[in-house]
mmCIF file of C-alpha atoms in Angstrom:
data_model
loop_
_atom_site.group_PDB
_atom_site.id
_atom_site.type_symbol
_atom_site.label_atom_id
_atom_site.label_comp_id
_atom_site.label_asym_id
_atom_site.label_seq_id
_atom_site.Cartn_x
_atom_site.Cartn_y
_atom_site.Cartn_z
ATOM 1 C CA MET L 756 0.060 -0.064 0.002
ATOM 2 C CA THR L 757 1.765 3.251 -1.156
ATOM 3 C CA ASP L 758 1.654 6.432 0.976
ATOM 4 C CA LEU L 759 -1.123 8.351 -1.115
ATOM 5 C CA GLU L 760 -3.416 5.244 -0.325
ATOM 6 C CA LEU L 761 -2.820 5.075 3.420
ATOM 7 C CA TRP L 762 -3.336 9.105 3.134
ATOM 8 C CA ARG L 763 -6.547 8.620 1.213
ATOM 9 C CA ARG L 764 -7.207 5.723 3.553
ATOM 10 C CA GLY L 765 -7.281 7.901 6.652
ATOM 11 C CA TRP L 766 -9.210 10.559 5.171
ATOM 12 C CA CYS L 767 -12.166 7.637 4.413
ATOM 13 C CA LEU L 768 -11.792 6.733 7.986
ATOM 14 C CA ALA L 769 -11.823 10.132 9.482
ATOM 15 C CA THR L 770 -15.269 10.583 7.791
ATOM 16 C CA ALA L 771 -16.506 8.641 10.733
ATOM 17 C CA LEU L 772 -16.241 12.103 12.577
ATOM 18 C CA LEU L 773 -19.249 13.259 10.968
ATOM 19 C CA VAL L 774 -21.495 10.455 12.963
ATOM 20 C CA PRO L 775 -20.899 12.106 15.996
ATOM 21 C CA LEU L 776 -21.398 15.693 14.678
ATOM 22 C CA MET L 777 -24.646 14.384 12.875
ATOM 23 C CA VAL L 778 -26.003 13.162 16.494
ATOM 24 C CA LEU L 779 -25.728 16.475 17.745
ATOM 25 C CA LEU L 780 -26.634 18.309 14.798
ATOM 26 C CA SER L 781 -29.634 15.934 14.099
ATOM 27 C CA PRO L 782 -31.918 17.856 11.593
ATOM 28 C CA ARG L 783 -35.689 18.728 12.529
ATOM 29 C CA TRP L 784 -36.511 17.653 8.856
ATOM 30 C CA LEU L 785 -34.634 14.366 9.405
ATOM 31 C CA GLN L 786 -37.101 13.424 12.282
ATOM 32 C CA LEU L 787 -39.646 10.739 12.789
ATOM 33 C CA ASP L 788 -41.396 11.364 16.131
ATOM 34 C CA ALA L 789 -38.858 13.484 17.420
ATOM 35 C CA THR L 790 -36.421 10.300 16.808
ATOM 36 C CA GLY L 791 -33.603 10.837 14.117
ATOM 37 C CA PRO L 792 -32.178 7.880 12.461
ATOM 38 C CA ALA L 793 -29.108 5.781 13.735
ATOM 39 C CA TRP L 794 -26.502 7.492 12.175
ATOM 40 C CA SER L 795 -23.385 5.219 13.667
ATOM 41 C CA VAL L 796 -25.247 2.565 12.014
ATOM 42 C CA LEU L 797 -25.758 4.239 8.371
ATOM 43 C CA TRP L 798 -21.628 4.649 8.439
ATOM 44 C CA LEU L 799 -20.842 1.396 9.981
ATOM 45 C CA LEU L 800 -22.947 -0.926 7.651
ATOM 46 C CA PRO L 801 -20.726 0.465 4.476
ATOM 47 C CA TRP L 802 -17.238 0.346 6.134
ATOM 48 C CA ALA L 803 -17.673 -2.833 7.315
ATOM 49 C CA LEU L 804 -18.941 -4.506 4.447
ATOM 50 C CA VAL L 805 -15.747 -2.660 2.587
ATOM 51 C CA ASP L 806 -13.399 -3.198 4.964
ATOM 52 C CA GLY L 807 -14.025 -6.310 6.568
ATOM 53 C CA PRO L 808 -14.853 -7.878 10.149
ATOM 54 C CA TRP L 809 -11.598 -6.824 12.271
ATOM 55 C CA SER L 810 -11.702 -3.396 10.924
ATOM 56 C CA GLY L 811 -15.400 -3.495 11.424
ATOM 57 C CA ALA L 812 -15.191 -4.468 14.778
ATOM 58 C CA LEU L 813 -12.494 -1.907 15.589
ATOM 59 C CA VAL L 814 -14.075 0.994 13.889
ATOM 60 C CA GLY L 815 -17.372 0.453 15.641
ATOM 61 C CA ALA L 816 -15.664 0.234 18.998
ATOM 62 C CA GLY L 817 -14.021 3.756 18.405
ATOM 63 C CA LEU L 818 -17.064 4.749 17.140
ATOM 64 C CA ALA L 819 -19.491 3.916 19.800
ATOM 65 C CA LEU L 820 -16.843 5.535 22.744
ATOM 66 C CA LEU L 821 -17.088 8.630 20.821
ATOM 67 C CA LEU L 822 -20.931 8.336 21.137
ATOM 68 C CA ASP L 823 -21.082 7.003 24.798
ATOM 69 C CA ALA L 824 -19.104 10.445 25.573
ATOM 70 C CA LEU L 825 -22.194 12.497 24.139
ATOM 71 C CA HIS L 826 -24.274 10.722 26.805
ATOM 72 C CA PRO L 827 -24.499 11.063 30.638
ATOM 73 C CA GLY L 828 -25.013 7.947 32.614
ATOM 74 C CA ALA L 829 -23.211 4.080 32.342
ATOM 75 C CA VAL L 830 -25.247 3.527 29.024
ATOM 76 C CA SER L 831 -22.675 2.256 26.350
ATOM 77 C CA GLN L 832 -23.137 1.325 22.730
ATOM 78 C CA VAL L 833 -19.636 -0.334 22.280
ATOM 79 C CA PRO L 834 -20.799 -3.780 22.555
ATOM 80 C CA ALA L 835 -23.894 -3.667 20.472
ATOM 81 C CA LEU L 836 -21.638 -1.589 17.617
ATOM 82 C CA VAL L 837 -18.442 -4.105 17.560
ATOM 83 C CA LEU L 838 -21.205 -6.917 17.158
ATOM 84 C CA LEU L 839 -22.674 -5.556 14.238
ATOM 85 C CA GLY L 840 -19.268 -4.584 12.594
ATOM 86 C CA TRP L 841 -17.491 -7.988 13.334
ATOM 87 C CA TRP L 842 -21.212 -9.332 11.685
ATOM 88 C CA TRP L 843 -21.379 -7.035 8.386
ATOM 89 C CA GLY L 844 -17.512 -7.501 7.673
ATOM 90 C CA ARG L 845 -18.248 -10.947 7.660
ATOM 91 C CA LEU L 846 -21.177 -10.754 5.508
ATOM 92 C CA GLY L 847 -19.082 -8.451 3.021
ATOM 93 C CA ARG L 848 -16.540 -10.889 2.583
ATOM 94 C CA ARG L 849 -19.092 -13.642 1.197
ATOM 95 C CA SER L 850 -20.862 -11.896 -1.389
ATOM 96 C CA VAL L 851 -21.484 -8.647 -3.346
ATOM 97 C CA VAL L 852 -24.888 -9.218 -3.163
ATOM 98 C CA MET L 853 -25.335 -7.449 0.396
ATOM 99 C CA GLU L 854 -24.794 -3.866 -1.106
ATOM 100 C CA ARG L 855 -27.796 -3.872 -3.447
ATOM 101 C CA SER L 856 -30.490 -1.667 -1.961
ATOM 102 C CA LEU L 857 -32.837 -3.389 -0.577
ATOM 103 C CA SER L 858 -29.726 -5.612 1.480
ATOM 104 C CA LEU L 859 -28.365 -2.281 2.577
ATOM 105 C CA GLY L 860 -31.848 -1.424 4.227
ATOM 106 C CA LEU L 861 -32.844 -5.015 5.840
ATOM 107 C CA LEU L 862 -29.313 -5.171 7.228
ATOM 108 C CA ALA L 863 -29.499 -1.285 8.842
ATOM 109 C CA LEU L 864 -33.096 -2.390 9.783
ATOM 110 C CA ALA L 865 -31.630 -5.196 11.874
ATOM 111 C CA GLY L 866 -28.636 -3.095 12.810
ATOM 112 C CA SER L 867 -30.479 -0.199 14.105
ATOM 113 C CA LEU L 868 -33.100 -2.692 15.749
ATOM 114 C CA VAL L 869 -29.683 -4.612 17.902
ATOM 115 C CA LEU L 870 -28.669 -1.174 18.519
ATOM 116 C CA GLY L 871 -31.812 0.093 19.784
ATOM 117 C CA VAL L 872 -32.424 -3.264 22.046
ATOM 118 C CA SER L 873 -28.890 -3.186 23.449
ATOM 119 C CA VAL L 874 -29.540 0.469 24.653
ATOM 120 C CA LEU L 875 -32.973 -0.465 26.027
ATOM 121 C CA ALA L 876 -31.829 -3.685 27.989
ATOM 122 C CA GLN L 877 -28.963 -1.434 29.563
ATOM 123 C CA LEU L 878 -31.611 1.433 30.417
ATOM 124 C CA ALA L 879 -33.975 -1.272 32.222
ATOM 125 C CA LEU L 880 -31.136 -2.231 33.703
ATOM 126 C CA THR L 881 -30.632 0.786 35.615
ATOM 127 C CA GLY L 882 -34.276 1.325 36.188
ATOM 128 C CA ALA L 883 -34.638 4.302 33.858
ATOM 129 C CA TRP L 884 -36.896 2.361 31.306
ATOM 130 C CA PRO L 885 -38.391 5.045 29.048
ATOM 131 C CA ALA L 886 -42.558 5.406 29.018
ATOM 132 C CA SER L 887 -42.387 5.925 24.671
ATOM 133 C CA ALA L 888 -39.566 3.119 24.568
ATOM 134 C CA LEU L 889 -40.809 0.653 21.905
ATOM 135 C CA GLN L 890 -42.458 3.662 20.100
ATOM 136 C CA VAL L 891 -38.948 5.317 19.743
ATOM 137 C CA LEU L 892 -37.289 2.081 18.736
ATOM 138 C CA TRP L 893 -39.239 1.330 15.872
ATOM 139 C CA ALA L 894 -39.171 4.825 14.574
ATOM 140 C CA GLN L 895 -35.550 4.759 14.712
ATOM 141 C CA THR L 896 -35.419 1.602 12.918
ATOM 142 C CA LEU L 897 -37.956 2.502 10.020
ATOM 143 C CA LEU L 898 -36.076 5.763 9.462
ATOM 144 C CA THR L 899 -32.490 4.121 9.405
ATOM 145 C CA ALA L 900 -33.804 1.439 6.967
ATOM 146 C CA LEU L 901 -35.414 4.076 5.271
ATOM 147 C CA LEU L 902 -32.108 6.023 4.953
ATOM 148 C CA ALA L 903 -29.760 3.230 4.606
ATOM 149 C CA PRO L 904 -30.192 2.493 0.485
ATOM 150 C CA LEU L 905 -29.345 6.279 0.044
ATOM 151 C CA VAL L 906 -26.413 7.236 2.624
ATOM 152 C CA CYS L 907 -24.972 3.953 2.436
ATOM 153 C CA SER L 908 -24.511 3.576 -0.887
ATOM 154 C CA LEU L 909 -23.360 7.024 -1.114
ATOM 155 C CA TRP L 910 -20.708 6.034 0.955
ATOM 156 C CA LEU L 911 -19.726 3.280 -1.144
ATOM 157 C CA LEU L 912 -19.375 5.302 -3.898
ATOM 158 C CA ILE L 913 -17.166 8.037 -2.162
ATOM 159 C CA TRP L 914 -14.813 5.241 -1.041
ATOM 160 C CA ARG L 915 -14.362 3.667 -4.185
ATOM 161 C CA GLN L 916 -13.583 6.630 -6.007
ATOM 162 C CA GLN L 917 -10.755 7.296 -3.971
ATOM 163 C CA LEU L 918 -9.334 4.193 -3.093
ATOM 164 C CA PRO L 919 -9.651 2.175 -6.582
ATOM 165 C CA GLY L 920 -7.970 -1.116 -5.184
ATOM 166 C CA VAL L 921 -11.023 -1.527 -2.703
ATOM 167 C CA ARG L 922 -13.109 -4.235 -3.440
ATOM 168 C CA MET Q 1221 -124.896 32.208 1.281
ATOM 169 C CA GLN Q 1222 -125.406 36.299 0.713
ATOM 170 C CA ALA Q 1223 -125.041 36.606 4.905
ATOM 171 C CA GLY Q 1224 -122.071 34.381 4.434
ATOM 172 C CA ARG Q 1225 -120.186 36.443 1.870
ATOM 173 C CA GLY Q 1226 -121.104 39.430 3.864
ATOM 174 C CA PHE Q 1227 -119.576 38.677 6.903
ATOM 175 C CA ARG Q 1228 -116.330 37.314 5.178
ATOM 176 C CA LEU Q 1229 -115.994 40.460 3.428
ATOM 177 C CA ALA Q 1230 -116.158 43.391 6.180
ATOM 178 C CA PRO Q 1231 -112.787 41.972 7.822
ATOM 179 C CA ARG Q 1232 -110.738 41.849 4.753
ATOM 180 C CA ARG Q 1233 -111.598 45.297 4.104
ATOM 181 C CA LEU Q 1234 -110.963 46.121 7.125
ATOM 182 C CA LEU Q 1235 -107.919 44.546 7.188
ATOM 183 C CA LEU Q 1236 -106.592 46.696 3.499
ATOM 184 C CA THR Q 1237 -107.648 49.812 5.210
ATOM 185 C CA GLY Q 1238 -106.311 49.269 8.452
ATOM 186 C CA TRP Q 1239 -103.149 47.471 8.397
ATOM 187 C CA PRO Q 1240 -101.079 50.660 9.371
ATOM 188 C CA TRP Q 1241 -102.682 50.560 12.428
ATOM 189 C CA LEU Q 1242 -102.444 46.740 13.160
ATOM 190 C CA ALA Q 1243 -98.292 46.986 12.543
ATOM 191 C CA VAL Q 1244 -98.458 49.860 15.038
ATOM 192 C CA GLY Q 1245 -100.365 47.501 17.687
ATOM 193 C CA LEU Q 1246 -97.937 44.755 16.622
ATOM 194 C CA VAL Q 1247 -94.647 46.805 17.417
ATOM 195 C CA LEU Q 1248 -96.105 48.409 20.661
ATOM 196 C CA LEU Q 1249 -96.976 44.685 21.729
ATOM 197 C CA ALA Q 1250 -93.487 43.718 20.775
ATOM 198 C CA ILE Q 1251 -91.822 46.427 23.209
ATOM 199 C CA ARG Q 1252 -94.206 45.140 25.741
ATOM 200 C CA LEU Q 1253 -93.041 41.727 25.574
ATOM 201 C CA SER Q 1254 -89.541 42.183 24.955
ATOM 202 C CA LYS Q 1255 -89.452 45.121 27.719
ATOM 203 C CA GLY Q 1256 -87.889 47.707 25.409
ATOM 204 C CA ALA Q 1257 -84.745 45.231 24.568
ATOM 205 C CA GLY Q 1258 -84.178 46.655 21.536
ATOM 206 C CA PHE Q 1259 -83.870 50.321 22.523
ATOM 207 C CA SER Q 1260 -80.682 49.496 24.506
ATOM 208 C CA ASP Q 1261 -79.100 47.799 21.913
ATOM 209 C CA LEU Q 1262 -79.649 50.615 19.338
ATOM 210 C CA TYR Q 1263 -78.658 53.080 22.629
ATOM 211 C CA ALA Q 1264 -75.283 50.626 22.401
ATOM 212 C CA VAL Q 1265 -74.924 51.111 18.811
ATOM 213 C CA LEU Q 1266 -75.579 54.951 18.630
ATOM 214 C CA THR Q 1267 -73.034 55.757 21.697
ATOM 215 C CA ARG Q 1268 -70.527 53.018 20.284
ATOM 216 C CA PRO Q 1269 -68.053 55.793 18.930
ATOM 217 C CA LEU Q 1270 -68.407 57.415 22.905
ATOM 218 C CA TRP Q 1271 -67.166 54.308 24.570
ATOM 219 C CA PRO Q 1272 -63.935 53.814 27.018
ATOM 220 C CA GLY Q 1273 -61.724 52.919 24.500
ATOM 221 C CA SER Q 1274 -58.518 50.316 24.670
ATOM 222 C CA ALA Q 1275 -56.040 53.007 25.915
ATOM 223 C CA GLN Q 1276 -58.277 53.165 29.126
ATOM 224 C CA SER Q 1277 -57.818 49.305 29.629
ATOM 225 C CA GLU Q 1278 -54.243 49.666 28.696
ATOM 226 C CA TRP Q 1279 -53.328 52.196 31.666
ATOM 227 C CA LEU Q 1280 -55.469 50.027 34.110
ATOM 228 C CA ARG Q 1281 -53.340 46.837 33.043
ATOM 229 C CA SER Q 1282 -50.125 48.830 33.266
ATOM 230 C CA ALA Q 1283 -51.220 50.724 36.766
ATOM 231 C CA GLN Q 1284 -51.623 46.792 37.619
ATOM 232 C CA ARG Q 1285 -48.358 45.394 36.365
ATOM 233 C CA LEU Q 1286 -46.703 48.457 38.191
ATOM 234 C CA ASP Q 1287 -48.235 47.766 41.416
ATOM 235 C CA GLN Q 1288 -47.426 43.691 41.327
ATOM 236 C CA GLN Q 1289 -44.138 44.321 40.355
ATOM 237 C CA SER Q 1290 -43.679 46.963 43.227
ATOM 238 C CA ARG Q 1291 -44.916 44.308 45.430
ATOM 239 C CA LEU Q 1292 -43.186 41.632 44.135
ATOM 240 C CA VAL Q 1293 -39.529 43.436 45.109
ATOM 241 C CA GLN Q 1294 -40.842 44.413 48.375
ATOM 242 C CA LEU Q 1295 -41.681 40.603 49.143
ATOM 243 C CA GLU Q 1296 -38.599 39.386 47.470
ATOM 244 C CA ALA Q 1297 -36.316 41.917 50.096
ATOM 245 C CA ASP Q 1298 -38.444 40.812 52.950
ATOM 246 C CA ASN Q 1299 -38.040 37.098 52.118
ATOM 247 C CA LYS Q 1300 -34.398 37.462 51.802
ATOM 248 C CA ARG Q 1301 -33.922 39.322 54.912
ATOM 249 C CA LEU Q 1302 -36.090 36.413 56.654
ATOM 250 C CA ARG Q 1303 -34.127 33.855 55.021
ATOM 251 C CA GLN Q 1304 -31.068 35.353 56.453
ATOM 252 C CA MET Q 1305 -32.517 35.212 59.555
ATOM 253 C CA LEU Q 1306 -33.466 31.599 59.416
ATOM 254 C CA ASP Q 1307 -30.190 30.664 57.775
ATOM 255 C CA LEU Q 1308 -31.995 29.037 55.199
ATOM 256 C CA ARG Q 1309 -30.152 28.794 51.477
ATOM 257 C CA GLU Q 1310 -30.568 31.993 49.978
ATOM 258 C CA GLN Q 1311 -31.675 31.971 45.952
ATOM 259 C CA GLY Q 1312 -28.195 33.828 44.988
ATOM 260 C CA GLY Q 1313 -25.726 32.301 42.720
ATOM 261 C CA ARG Q 1314 -24.012 33.747 39.786
ATOM 262 C CA LEU Q 1315 -26.540 33.474 36.649
ATOM 263 C CA VAL Q 1316 -24.575 32.488 33.579
ATOM 264 C CA SER Q 1317 -26.580 32.645 30.288
ATOM 265 C CA ALA Q 1318 -25.648 29.910 27.897
ATOM 266 C CA PRO Q 1319 -26.999 29.215 23.924
ATOM 267 C CA VAL Q 1320 -28.697 25.647 23.276
ATOM 268 C CA ILE Q 1321 -26.467 24.438 20.495
ATOM 269 C CA ALA Q 1322 -27.718 20.937 20.205
ATOM 270 C CA ARG Q 1323 -30.757 19.024 20.889
ATOM 271 C CA PRO Q 1324 -29.841 15.470 19.827
ATOM 272 C CA ALA Q 1325 -32.945 13.595 19.076
ATOM 273 C CA SER Q 1326 -32.372 10.714 20.754
ATOM 274 C CA LEU Q 1327 -35.376 9.907 23.117
ATOM 275 C CA TRP Q 1328 -33.194 7.099 25.223
ATOM 276 C CA TRP Q 1329 -31.768 10.507 26.687
ATOM 277 C CA HIS Q 1330 -33.173 13.661 26.700
ATOM 278 C CA GLN Q 1331 -30.201 16.317 26.606
ATOM 279 C CA LEU Q 1332 -29.120 19.624 25.918
ATOM 280 C CA LEU Q 1333 -25.723 20.802 24.870
ATOM 281 C CA LEU Q 1334 -24.751 24.809 25.864
ATOM 282 C CA ALA Q 1335 -22.002 26.323 24.754
ATOM 283 C CA ARG Q 1336 -20.527 27.523 28.151
ATOM 284 C CA GLY Q 1337 -18.697 25.414 30.009
ATOM 285 C CA ALA Q 1338 -16.017 24.922 32.974
ATOM 286 C CA MET Q 1339 -14.270 28.054 31.672
ATOM 287 C CA ALA Q 1340 -17.703 30.057 31.973
ATOM 288 C CA GLY Q 1341 -17.411 28.725 35.691
ATOM 289 C CA LEU Q 1342 -19.999 26.018 35.176
ATOM 290 C CA ALA Q 1343 -19.778 22.797 37.076
ATOM 291 C CA SER Q 1344 -21.567 19.518 37.329
ATOM 292 C CA GLY Q 1345 -24.571 20.127 39.175
ATOM 293 C CA ASP Q 1346 -25.476 23.461 38.619
ATOM 294 C CA VAL Q 1347 -29.358 24.537 37.922
ATOM 295 C CA VAL Q 1348 -30.392 25.273 34.314
ATOM 296 C CA LEU Q 1349 -33.339 27.691 34.767
ATOM 297 C CA ALA Q 1350 -35.290 28.904 31.431
ATOM 298 C CA PRO Q 1351 -38.237 31.376 31.075
ATOM 299 C CA GLY Q 1352 -40.757 29.729 32.999
ATOM 300 C CA GLY Q 1353 -38.931 27.963 35.450
ATOM 301 C CA LEU Q 1354 -36.817 24.663 35.885
ATOM 302 C CA VAL Q 1355 -35.374 22.900 33.004
ATOM 303 C CA GLY Q 1356 -32.960 20.521 34.290
ATOM 304 C CA ARG Q 1357 -29.431 19.887 36.016
ATOM 305 C CA ILE Q 1358 -25.966 19.739 34.609
ATOM 306 C CA ALA Q 1359 -24.438 16.235 33.857
ATOM 307 C CA SER Q 1360 -21.026 17.011 32.781
ATOM 308 C CA VAL Q 1361 -18.847 19.776 32.011
ATOM 309 C CA THR Q 1362 -16.170 20.164 29.348
ATOM 310 C CA PRO Q 1363 -13.534 23.235 28.867
ATOM 311 C CA THR Q 1364 -16.100 25.277 26.280
ATOM 312 C CA THR Q 1365 -19.454 23.031 26.545
ATOM 313 C CA ALA Q 1366 -22.037 21.562 29.322
ATOM 314 C CA LEU Q 1367 -24.158 18.745 29.134
ATOM 315 C CA VAL Q 1368 -27.521 19.199 30.129
ATOM 316 C CA GLU Q 1369 -29.891 16.644 31.863
ATOM 317 C CA LEU Q 1370 -33.400 17.672 31.313
ATOM 318 C CA LEU Q 1371 -36.119 16.984 33.754
ATOM 319 C CA THR Q 1372 -37.917 14.799 31.104
ATOM 320 C CA ASP Q 1373 -34.780 12.306 31.233
ATOM 321 C CA PRO Q 1374 -35.832 9.023 32.639
ATOM 322 C CA ALA Q 1375 -32.476 9.029 35.007
ATOM 323 C CA SER Q 1376 -33.428 12.598 36.448
ATOM 324 C CA LYS Q 1377 -34.659 12.634 39.888
ATOM 325 C CA VAL Q 1378 -35.512 15.819 41.676
ATOM 326 C CA GLY Q 1379 -37.106 16.805 44.757
ATOM 327 C CA VAL Q 1380 -39.598 19.293 44.272
ATOM 328 C CA TRP Q 1381 -43.075 20.183 46.638
ATOM 329 C CA VAL Q 1382 -46.557 21.694 45.876
ATOM 330 C CA PRO Q 1383 -46.822 24.939 48.106
ATOM 331 C CA ARG Q 1384 -50.571 24.901 48.044
ATOM 332 C CA THR Q 1385 -50.775 21.718 50.408
ATOM 333 C CA GLY Q 1386 -47.055 21.566 51.376
ATOM 334 C CA GLU Q 1387 -46.467 18.048 50.458
ATOM 335 C CA HIS Q 1388 -42.932 17.096 49.132
ATOM 336 C CA GLY Q 1389 -42.437 14.466 46.161
ATOM 337 C CA LEU Q 1390 -39.904 13.326 43.559
ATOM 338 C CA LEU Q 1391 -40.535 14.208 40.248
ATOM 339 C CA VAL Q 1392 -38.934 11.605 38.030
ATOM 340 C CA GLY Q 1393 -38.622 11.687 34.420
ATOM 341 C CA THR Q 1394 -40.388 8.989 32.195
ATOM 342 C CA GLY Q 1395 -38.669 9.802 28.860
ATOM 343 C CA THR Q 1396 -41.885 11.946 27.626
ATOM 344 C CA ALA Q 1397 -42.563 15.083 27.522
ATOM 345 C CA ARG Q 1398 -44.626 15.292 31.020
ATOM 346 C CA PRO Q 1399 -42.726 13.683 34.424
ATOM 347 C CA VAL Q 1400 -44.077 11.937 36.726
ATOM 348 C CA LEU Q 1401 -44.428 13.204 40.547
ATOM 349 C CA ARG Q 1402 -44.267 10.530 43.290
ATOM 350 C CA PHE Q 1403 -45.828 11.485 46.336
ATOM 351 C CA LEU Q 1404 -44.040 10.724 49.670
ATOM 352 C CA ASP Q 1405 -47.167 11.103 51.425
ATOM 353 C CA ARG Q 1406 -49.814 8.063 51.493
ATOM 354 C CA ASP Q 1407 -52.932 9.926 51.248
ATOM 355 C CA THR Q 1408 -52.524 13.379 49.187
ATOM 356 C CA ARG Q 1409 -54.868 16.621 48.916
ATOM 357 C CA ALA Q 1410 -53.120 17.881 45.913
ATOM 358 C CA ARG Q 1411 -55.293 17.987 42.449
ATOM 359 C CA ALA Q 1412 -55.194 18.692 39.189
ATOM 360 C CA GLY Q 1413 -53.886 22.467 38.707
ATOM 361 C CA ASP Q 1414 -51.767 22.778 41.658
ATOM 362 C CA LEU Q 1415 -48.368 24.626 41.083
ATOM 363 C CA VAL Q 1416 -45.327 22.527 41.683
ATOM 364 C CA THR Q 1417 -41.990 24.290 42.668
ATOM 365 C CA THR Q 1418 -38.861 23.227 44.084
ATOM 366 C CA SER Q 1419 -38.640 23.186 47.745
ATOM 367 C CA PRO Q 1420 -38.157 26.269 49.920
ATOM 368 C CA ALA Q 1421 -35.867 24.273 52.275
ATOM 369 C CA SER Q 1422 -33.936 22.668 49.111
ATOM 370 C CA THR Q 1423 -29.969 22.289 49.525
ATOM 371 C CA LEU Q 1424 -29.486 21.153 46.485
ATOM 372 C CA LEU Q 1425 -31.915 23.193 44.230
ATOM 373 C CA PRO Q 1426 -32.649 26.901 44.456
ATOM 374 C CA PRO Q 1427 -35.573 27.355 46.761
ATOM 375 C CA ASN Q 1428 -38.946 28.373 45.256
ATOM 376 C CA VAL Q 1429 -38.739 28.137 41.196
ATOM 377 C CA THR Q 1430 -41.404 27.158 39.602
ATOM 378 C CA VAL Q 1431 -41.421 23.773 37.590
ATOM 379 C CA GLY Q 1432 -44.908 22.768 36.538
ATOM 380 C CA VAL Q 1433 -48.525 22.279 37.311
ATOM 381 C CA VAL Q 1434 -49.984 19.351 38.377
ATOM 382 C CA GLN Q 1435 -51.906 17.676 34.985
ATOM 383 C CA ARG Q 1436 -53.713 14.781 36.119
ATOM 384 C CA LEU Q 1437 -53.315 12.498 39.520
ATOM 385 C CA ASP Q 1438 -53.465 9.253 39.961
ATOM 386 C CA PRO Q 1439 -54.406 8.341 44.001
ATOM 387 C CA GLN Q 1440 -54.213 4.792 43.100
ATOM 388 C CA GLY Q 1441 -50.415 4.587 42.468
ATOM 389 C CA THR Q 1442 -47.944 2.218 44.303
ATOM 390 C CA PRO Q 1443 -46.387 2.978 46.548
ATOM 391 C CA ALA Q 1444 -47.605 6.060 47.059
ATOM 392 C CA PRO Q 1445 -49.545 8.318 44.427
ATOM 393 C CA GLU Q 1446 -48.755 9.749 41.604
ATOM 394 C CA ALA Q 1447 -49.134 12.638 39.300
ATOM 395 C CA ARG Q 1448 -48.399 13.989 36.122
ATOM 396 C CA VAL Q 1449 -46.642 17.424 35.798
ATOM 397 C CA GLN Q 1450 -46.921 19.431 32.658
ATOM 398 C CA LEU Q 1451 -44.069 21.303 32.971
ATOM 399 C CA SER Q 1452 -43.726 25.499 32.720
ATOM 400 C CA ALA Q 1453 -40.611 25.900 30.738
ATOM 401 C CA PRO Q 1454 -41.391 25.156 26.896
ATOM 402 C CA ILE Q 1455 -38.326 22.873 26.425
ATOM 403 C CA GLU Q 1456 -38.775 22.188 23.041
ATOM 404 C CA ALA Q 1457 -38.577 25.778 21.854
ATOM 405 C CA LEU Q 1458 -35.198 26.930 24.211
ATOM 406 C CA ASP Q 1459 -32.669 29.013 22.568
ATOM 407 C CA TRP Q 1460 -30.993 30.354 25.669
ATOM 408 C CA VAL Q 1461 -30.903 29.009 28.918
ATOM 409 C CA GLN Q 1462 -29.575 30.569 32.288
ATOM 410 C CA VAL Q 1463 -27.386 28.645 34.746
ATOM 411 C CA ARG Q 1464 -26.976 29.116 38.473
ATOM 412 C CA SER Q 1465 -24.014 28.033 40.002
ATOM 413 C CA MET Q 1466 -24.659 26.518 42.827
ATOM 414 C CA ALA Q 1467 -20.742 25.906 43.563
ATOM 415 C CA HIS Q 1468 -20.147 29.768 44.171
ATOM 416 C CA GLU Q 1469 -22.569 30.241 47.363
ATOM 417 C CA ALA Q 1470 -20.887 27.436 49.510
ATOM 418 C CA THR Q 1471 -17.792 29.687 49.630
ATOM 419 C CA PRO Q 1472 -19.189 33.000 51.277
#
């Protein structure tokens, strides 16, 4: 791998910083029932599909640590995102079919559901169960799945242009 | 038949010639029955330009406002003096205005991000106020930002009281716009419409700050009665908030 490729790869990885920024920004016009999409899922899904299970799990952990810093309390997104990064990385290694719009949508739906359930389980353990939990979970899952074909394929396109060597 | 036609003809002619009299009679009857109601309406329409205008009510209202304001200032001064005598916590403390720069749209956590942090003198545990009353407390600070845990957050628990009945309770966030007030007493005399404020003897929060209004009471709640509280500060519409730092009060 040449220096230029490493440099470009670093830039591609740095786009992960957009995720916490989007979480903080959370534009009103991209909300369903006052809930935004799971931006971490929308970024991690294409990254793991392209870059494999090890990279997916590692970057997922880093991203989750960044996101955890945005919230008070002990609830963590690390386990869910590591698991999802690993799983998607394995799927991406197996076939290219996963990068079709419908597959991206379904994978994002499952990922958002896993992430929401893991957060909810931790909230339930700490005794702070939100009253509208299932409604929020459902709204976030639907919104993420609807945005996934758009956003994920855009990321895939950009990364492929920057790194011709990538699968 | 001849006589019958004569009988029918005579009243009809009378009707044709005498209808003005009949009309006058009907008008008089209407006046009698309504006791002249139309005249007072007519009087009202005619004198409309002479009515007391909006300016007059405005004067009255501003006078009333002035009176209330001066009474508020006097009572606050009085209150401060009495609190000093009782050695109770004062409402003082430095107020720091801070803009709200992010409101993450995740209902798992109800939080705000402020653009003032430790460098502006804020610390974890400070109280966040907005037009309308209490909003939440600061959960963590960085040098230039502060994270506010709103009263609606499921992890938020704040001691409050109902001034009308003098009952204490715990305001617990539910993740929805309306937190739940758990009373400490088994039978509560509070009812819908009661004001909820922070306790006048509170040590963690500034005393007597408006929190909200009891919206619905559930007397059958376990282990104690519960009430839904509508917060008085419009949390969805906040642009700027005020942070009252509590740390500075401890050192006189």
